Amino acid sequence: MPDDVLIVGAGPAGAVAAIVLARAGARVRLLERAAFPRDKLCGDTINPGTLGLLRRLGLAAAVEQRGLPIDGMIVTGEGGIAVEGRYPVDQRGLAISRRDFDARLLEQAIAAGAAFERVAVREAIVDGADIAPIVRGVVVDGSGGRRQLRAGAVIAADGRRSTLAFGLRLARHPPRPKRWAIGAYFEDPIRSTFGEMHIRRGRYIGVAPLGGGISNVCLVLPWSGGAMARATSSACDFRDPPGLLRNAIAAEPALRGRFGGRVPVRDPIMLGPLAVDVVRGDIAGLLLAVDAAGFIDPMTGDGLRFAVRGGELAAAAALETLSHGWGGVHARLRAARQLEFASKWRFNRTLRALVSSSVGVRAASAGARFAPGIVRKLIVQAGDAQAVS
């Protein structure tokens, strides 16, 4: 018997979609080329709003057992500015490696009844003329060779390099912004329950304490020789990711004493370009989830919120198609995403524009010096944590 839904990608969006679908009684199959657990470049921080979503879905307990509670964020700017912002007393975030987080969600998807298959998805099966195409399934490569898998609906949850979205020319990398991320895990002599964001002209460095004396350090900067050299005070280029990260750490007084000269626990991972735009997405038979539906590097730590809620929305749309067909489904999913994410997309873009401008960074640093309360409110907003009076 064919599956009701195929989900390409078993990361957080795909796993959450599979859980929602399986709980609703759908026959769902998760397809993933990577072996789990696997490393994934990420800030490794779940903000309070995302943790609330996981609790509502009954998925939080398994990850909270493996994560470190986060009480807030420390934001620094140029000129020695540092502001500590605490989340409301009844809310916390969580720091957990994507290696652990993704594996826990996948385990819960399988426990809910989703089938899991480790295969590489090569392309979509598309029937119909160009004016009215419909996706009927996918072609996969696995241990048994190349074969076809068919289903009533396919969810593309395979990330910012989505085989399906790019293969069907539904997505592209925009010319701007072209940002790349380089991350690694380091031994950290400081024991903290605060995430950190160090914002400088053209770049930012995030630090997430993971417990056990290990922290995630992630550098995001533009693909530009001039901007890169300014960011690192070095002639290093993107052919040397460890050198970029090492020199960016050495340039930061707040970080070089903690991480300078230390060898990463694992080799640095580089990812980019980060931005993805959806050109079009209304193909019957196919739903795009999260990164496959358009991605912007989320400096405010919203990435996992977009994944969890985006996977839930895609699953709801798939259930609708199974009951009522494809009429209007894409438009309603698009509207649901807009309602859910539009304000945070604007918030992210505004902050990113600020970081890209030297005038903006100087103005923000001056504002933080004289009005730190504004920064604290932004930290609460970025974490989707509601202030408690």
Coordinates of C-alpha atoms in Angstrom, one line a residue:
M1 CA 0.0 0.0 0.0
P2 CA 1.5 3.4 -1.0
D3 CA 2.2 6.0 1.6
D4 CA -0.1 9.0 2.1
V5 CA 2.8 11.4 2.6
L6 CA 6.5 11.3 1.8
I7 CA 8.7 13.7 3.7
V8 CA 12.1 14.5 2.2
G9 CA 14.5 15.4 5.0
A10 CA 14.4 14.2 8.6
G11 CA 15.6 17.4 10.3
P12 CA 13.4 19.2 12.8
A13 CA 10.8 20.4 10.2
G14 CA 10.5 16.9 8.6
A15 CA 10.4 15.1 11.9
V16 CA 7.7 17.4 13.4
A17 CA 5.7 17.1 10.2
A18 CA 6.0 13.3 10.4
I19 CA 4.9 13.3 14.1
V20 CA 1.8 15.5 13.4
L21 CA 0.8 13.3 10.4
A22 CA 1.4 10.0 12.1
R23 CA -0.6 11.0 15.1
A24 CA -3.5 11.9 12.8
G25 CA -3.4 8.4 11.3
A26 CA -1.7 9.2 8.0
R27 CA 0.8 6.7 6.5
V28 CA 3.9 8.7 6.4
R29 CA 7.5 7.9 5.4
L30 CA 10.6 10.0 6.2
L31 CA 13.4 10.0 3.7
E32 CA 16.9 11.1 4.7
R33 CA 20.3 10.6 3.1
A34 CA 22.4 11.2 6.3
A35 CA 23.0 8.8 9.1
F36 CA 21.7 10.0 12.5
P37 CA 22.9 11.3 14.8
R38 CA 24.8 13.7 12.6
D39 CA 26.4 17.1 13.0
K40 CA 24.7 20.2 11.7
L41 CA 25.9 23.8 11.6
C42 CA 23.5 25.8 13.8
G43 CA 23.5 28.2 16.7
D44 CA 22.3 25.2 18.9
T45 CA 19.9 27.4 20.8
I46 CA 16.2 26.9 21.2
N47 CA 14.5 30.2 22.3
P48 CA 11.7 30.2 24.9
G49 CA 9.0 30.5 22.2
T50 CA 10.3 27.4 20.4
L51 CA 10.5 25.5 23.6
G52 CA 6.8 26.5 24.2
L53 CA 5.9 25.0 20.8
L54 CA 7.7 21.8 21.6
R55 CA 5.8 21.5 24.9
R56 CA 2.5 22.1 23.2
L57 CA 3.3 19.3 20.8
G58 CA 4.4 17.0 23.7
L59 CA 8.0 16.9 22.3
A60 CA 9.9 18.9 24.9
A61 CA 10.7 16.4 27.6
A62 CA 13.1 14.3 25.5
V63 CA 15.2 17.4 24.5
E64 CA 15.1 19.1 27.9
Q65 CA 16.8 16.0 29.4
R66 CA 19.7 16.6 27.1
G67 CA 19.9 20.4 27.0
L68 CA 21.2 23.2 29.2
P69 CA 18.6 25.8 30.3
I70 CA 19.3 29.3 29.0
D71 CA 18.3 32.3 31.1
G72 CA 18.8 35.0 28.5
M73 CA 21.3 36.6 26.1
I74 CA 24.3 38.8 26.4
V75 CA 24.7 41.2 23.5
T76 CA 27.9 43.1 22.8
G77 CA 28.6 45.9 20.4
E78 CA 31.7 47.9 19.4
G79 CA 33.4 50.1 22.0
G80 CA 33.0 47.6 24.8
I81 CA 29.2 47.7 25.0
A82 CA 27.7 44.7 26.7
V83 CA 24.0 44.2 27.7
E84 CA 22.7 41.3 29.6
G85 CA 19.0 40.5 28.9
R86 CA 17.2 38.0 31.0
Y87 CA 14.1 36.2 29.8
P88 CA 11.0 36.6 32.0
V89 CA 11.2 34.6 35.3
D90 CA 8.9 31.9 34.1
Q91 CA 10.5 31.3 30.7
R92 CA 13.8 29.8 29.6
G93 CA 15.5 28.8 26.4
L94 CA 17.5 25.7 25.9
A95 CA 21.0 25.0 24.4
I96 CA 21.3 21.6 22.8
S97 CA 23.5 20.5 19.9
R98 CA 21.6 19.8 16.7
R99 CA 23.2 16.3 16.8
D100 CA 21.2 15.5 19.9
F101 CA 18.1 17.6 19.1
D102 CA 17.5 16.2 15.6
A103 CA 18.1 12.6 16.8
R104 CA 15.6 13.0 19.7
L105 CA 12.9 14.4 17.3
L106 CA 13.5 11.6 14.8
E107 CA 13.2 9.0 17.5
Q108 CA 9.8 10.5 18.5
A109 CA 8.7 10.5 14.8
I110 CA 9.4 6.8 14.5
A111 CA 7.7 6.1 17.9
A112 CA 4.6 8.0 16.6
G113 CA 4.4 5.5 13.7
A114 CA 6.3 7.2 10.9
A115 CA 8.5 4.9 8.7
F116 CA 12.1 6.0 8.3
E117 CA 14.3 5.2 5.3
R118 CA 17.9 6.2 4.7
V119 CA 18.0 7.0 1.0
A120 CA 19.1 9.9 -1.2
V121 CA 16.3 11.6 -3.0
R122 CA 17.3 12.4 -6.6
E123 CA 14.3 14.0 -8.2
A124 CA 10.6 14.4 -8.1
I125 CA 8.2 12.3 -10.1
V126 CA 6.1 14.8 -12.1
D127 CA 3.1 14.0 -14.2
G128 CA 1.1 16.3 -16.4
A129 CA 1.9 19.0 -18.8
D130 CA 4.1 22.0 -18.0
I131 CA 1.0 24.1 -17.5
A132 CA -0.5 21.8 -14.9
P133 CA 2.2 19.6 -13.4
I134 CA 1.6 17.4 -10.3
V135 CA 4.2 15.7 -8.1
R136 CA 3.4 12.0 -7.6
G137 CA 6.4 11.0 -5.6
V138 CA 10.2 10.9 -5.7
V139 CA 13.1 8.9 -7.2
V140 CA 15.5 7.6 -4.6
D141 CA 18.9 5.9 -4.5
G142 CA 19.4 3.4 -1.6
S143 CA 21.0 0.1 -0.8
G144 CA 18.6 -1.6 -3.3
G145 CA 19.4 0.8 -6.1
R146 CA 17.3 3.4 -7.8
R147 CA 13.6 3.2 -7.5
Q148 CA 10.4 5.2 -7.3
L149 CA 8.3 6.0 -4.2
R150 CA 4.8 7.4 -4.7
A151 CA 2.4 9.1 -2.4
G152 CA -0.6 11.4 -2.3
A153 CA 1.6 14.3 -1.1
V154 CA 5.3 15.1 -0.8
I155 CA 6.7 17.5 1.7
A156 CA 10.1 19.0 0.9
A157 CA 11.8 19.5 4.2
D158 CA 15.3 19.0 2.9
G159 CA 16.8 22.3 3.9
R160 CA 18.3 25.3 2.1
R161 CA 19.8 23.1 -0.6
S162 CA 16.6 21.3 -1.2
T163 CA 16.9 18.8 -4.0
L164 CA 13.2 19.1 -4.9
A165 CA 12.9 22.9 -4.6
F166 CA 16.0 23.6 -6.7
G167 CA 15.4 20.6 -9.0
L168 CA 11.9 21.9 -9.9
R169 CA 13.3 25.5 -10.2
L170 CA 11.1 26.7 -7.3
A171 CA 14.0 28.2 -5.4
R172 CA 17.2 30.1 -6.0
H173 CA 20.0 31.8 -4.1
P174 CA 19.5 35.6 -4.4
P175 CA 22.4 37.8 -5.3
R176 CA 22.2 39.5 -1.9
P177 CA 22.7 39.0 0.9
K178 CA 25.5 36.4 0.4
R179 CA 26.4 35.4 4.0
W180 CA 28.3 32.4 5.1
A181 CA 28.5 30.7 8.5
I182 CA 31.5 29.0 10.0
G183 CA 31.0 27.1 13.3
A184 CA 32.9 24.9 15.7
Y185 CA 32.8 23.5 19.2
F186 CA 35.4 24.6 21.7
E187 CA 36.3 23.8 25.3
D188 CA 35.1 26.8 27.3
P189 CA 36.5 27.7 30.8
I190 CA 33.4 29.9 31.5
R191 CA 30.3 28.2 32.9
S192 CA 27.3 30.2 31.8
T193 CA 23.6 29.9 31.3
F194 CA 23.5 32.8 28.8
G195 CA 23.7 32.7 25.1
E196 CA 25.9 35.4 23.5
M197 CA 25.7 37.6 20.4
H198 CA 28.8 39.7 19.5
I199 CA 27.7 42.2 16.8
R200 CA 30.3 44.0 14.8
R201 CA 30.3 45.8 11.4
G202 CA 29.5 43.3 8.7
R203 CA 29.5 40.2 10.9
Y204 CA 28.4 38.6 14.2
I205 CA 29.6 35.8 16.4
G206 CA 27.2 33.7 18.4
V207 CA 28.2 31.6 21.4
A208 CA 26.0 28.9 22.9
P209 CA 27.1 27.1 26.1
L210 CA 26.2 23.4 25.8
G211 CA 27.3 22.2 29.2
G212 CA 30.2 19.8 30.0
G213 CA 32.6 22.6 29.4
I214 CA 31.8 22.9 25.7
S215 CA 30.5 25.9 23.7
N216 CA 29.4 26.4 20.1
V217 CA 31.0 29.4 18.4
C218 CA 29.5 30.4 15.1
L219 CA 30.8 33.3 12.9
V220 CA 28.5 34.8 10.2
L221 CA 30.0 37.2 7.6
P222 CA 29.5 38.3 4.0
W223 CA 31.2 36.7 1.0
S224 CA 33.4 39.7 0.2
G225 CA 37.1 39.9 0.2
G226 CA 37.1 43.5 1.6
A227 CA 34.4 42.9 4.2
M228 CA 36.1 39.6 5.2
A229 CA 39.4 41.2 5.7
R230 CA 37.9 44.0 7.8
A231 CA 36.1 41.4 9.9
T232 CA 39.1 39.4 10.7
S233 CA 42.0 41.8 10.2
S234 CA 43.6 39.0 8.2
A235 CA 44.4 38.0 4.6
C236 CA 42.6 34.7 5.2
D237 CA 39.9 33.8 2.7
F238 CA 37.0 31.4 2.5
R239 CA 39.3 28.7 1.4
D240 CA 40.5 28.5 5.0
P241 CA 37.4 28.4 7.2
P242 CA 39.3 27.4 10.4
G243 CA 41.6 30.4 9.8
L244 CA 38.6 32.8 9.4
L245 CA 37.1 31.6 12.7
R246 CA 40.4 31.6 14.5
N247 CA 41.2 35.2 13.4
A248 CA 37.7 36.4 14.2
I249 CA 38.0 35.0 17.7
A250 CA 41.5 36.6 18.1
A251 CA 40.1 40.0 17.1
E252 CA 37.5 39.9 20.0
P253 CA 38.9 40.7 23.5
A254 CA 35.8 39.1 25.0
L255 CA 36.5 35.8 23.2
R256 CA 40.2 35.3 22.6
G257 CA 40.9 34.6 26.3
R258 CA 38.3 31.9 26.2
F259 CA 38.8 30.3 22.8
G260 CA 42.0 31.8 21.3
G261 CA 44.6 29.2 20.6
R262 CA 42.3 26.3 21.5
V263 CA 41.9 23.5 19.0
P264 CA 38.2 22.9 18.2
V265 CA 36.7 19.7 19.6
R266 CA 35.6 18.9 16.0
D267 CA 36.7 20.4 12.7
P268 CA 34.8 23.7 11.8
I269 CA 31.8 23.4 9.5
M270 CA 31.2 26.0 6.8
L271 CA 27.8 26.7 5.3
G272 CA 26.6 29.2 2.6
P273 CA 25.3 31.1 0.9
L274 CA 22.6 31.3 3.6
A275 CA 19.8 33.1 1.9
V276 CA 17.2 31.3 -0.3
D277 CA 14.3 32.8 -2.2
V278 CA 11.3 30.9 -3.4
V279 CA 10.5 31.8 -7.0
R280 CA 7.2 29.9 -7.1
G281 CA 5.8 27.0 -5.0
D282 CA 2.3 26.2 -6.2
I283 CA 2.8 22.7 -7.7
A284 CA 0.1 20.2 -6.8
G285 CA 1.4 17.2 -5.0
L286 CA 4.3 19.1 -3.3
L287 CA 4.5 21.3 -0.2
L288 CA 7.6 23.2 0.8
A289 CA 8.6 23.4 4.4
V290 CA 10.8 25.9 6.1
D291 CA 14.3 26.3 4.5
A292 CA 13.0 24.7 1.3
A293 CA 10.3 27.4 1.4
G294 CA 12.8 30.2 1.7
F295 CA 15.6 30.8 4.2
I296 CA 17.3 33.9 5.7
D297 CA 20.1 33.4 8.2
P298 CA 18.3 34.0 11.5
M299 CA 20.7 36.0 13.7
T300 CA 18.0 36.2 16.4
G301 CA 17.9 32.5 17.0
D302 CA 14.6 31.9 15.2
G303 CA 15.8 29.1 12.9
L304 CA 14.4 26.2 15.0
R305 CA 11.2 28.1 15.7
F306 CA 10.7 28.4 11.9
A307 CA 11.5 24.7 11.6
V308 CA 9.2 23.4 14.3
R309 CA 6.2 25.6 13.5
G310 CA 6.8 25.3 9.7
G311 CA 6.8 21.6 9.9
E312 CA 3.6 21.7 11.8
L313 CA 2.0 24.0 9.2
A314 CA 3.2 21.8 6.3
A315 CA 1.7 18.7 8.0
A316 CA -1.7 20.5 8.5
A317 CA -1.7 21.4 4.8
A318 CA -0.9 17.8 3.8
L319 CA -3.8 16.5 5.9
E320 CA -6.0 19.0 4.2
T321 CA -5.0 17.7 0.8
L322 CA -5.6 14.1 1.8
S323 CA -9.2 14.9 2.8
H324 CA -10.2 17.7 0.3
G325 CA -7.7 17.8 -2.6
W326 CA -5.3 20.5 -3.6
G327 CA -7.6 23.4 -4.4
G328 CA -6.4 26.5 -2.6
V329 CA -4.0 24.6 -0.3
H330 CA -0.9 26.5 -1.3
A331 CA -2.5 29.8 -0.9
R332 CA -3.8 28.9 2.6
L333 CA -0.4 27.6 3.6
R334 CA 1.3 30.7 2.4
A335 CA -1.2 32.8 4.3
A336 CA -0.6 30.8 7.5
R337 CA 3.2 31.2 7.2
Q338 CA 2.8 34.9 6.6
L339 CA 0.6 35.2 9.7
E340 CA 3.0 33.2 11.8
F341 CA 6.4 34.5 10.6
A342 CA 6.0 37.9 8.9
S343 CA 6.8 40.0 12.0
K344 CA 9.9 37.9 12.8
W345 CA 11.1 38.0 9.2
R346 CA 10.9 41.8 9.3
F347 CA 12.6 41.8 12.7
N348 CA 15.5 39.7 11.4
R349 CA 15.9 41.8 8.2
T350 CA 16.0 45.0 10.2
L351 CA 18.7 43.7 12.5
R352 CA 20.7 42.3 9.6
A353 CA 20.6 45.6 7.8
L354 CA 21.8 47.3 11.0
V355 CA 24.8 44.9 11.2
S356 CA 25.6 45.5 7.5
S357 CA 25.9 49.3 8.1
S358 CA 28.9 50.8 9.9
V359 CA 26.8 53.8 10.7
G360 CA 24.0 51.5 12.0
V361 CA 26.4 49.6 14.3
R362 CA 27.9 52.8 15.7
A363 CA 24.4 54.2 16.3
A364 CA 23.2 50.9 17.9
S365 CA 26.3 50.8 20.2
A366 CA 25.6 54.4 21.3
G367 CA 22.0 53.6 21.9
A368 CA 22.9 50.5 23.9
R369 CA 25.3 52.5 26.1
F370 CA 22.7 55.1 27.0
A371 CA 19.5 53.0 26.8
P372 CA 20.3 49.4 27.6
G373 CA 16.7 48.7 28.5
I374 CA 15.8 48.9 24.7
V375 CA 18.3 46.1 24.0
R376 CA 16.8 44.0 26.8
K377 CA 13.4 44.4 25.3
L378 CA 14.7 43.3 21.9
I379 CA 16.3 40.2 23.5
V380 CA 12.9 39.3 25.0
Q381 CA 11.3 39.9 21.6
A382 CA 13.9 37.9 19.7
G383 CA 13.4 35.0 22.1
D384 CA 9.6 35.1 21.6
A385 CA 9.4 35.4 25.4
Q386 CA 6.5 37.5 26.7
A387 CA 7.5 40.1 29.4
V388 CA 6.1 39.5 32.8
S389 CA 5.0 42.7 34.7

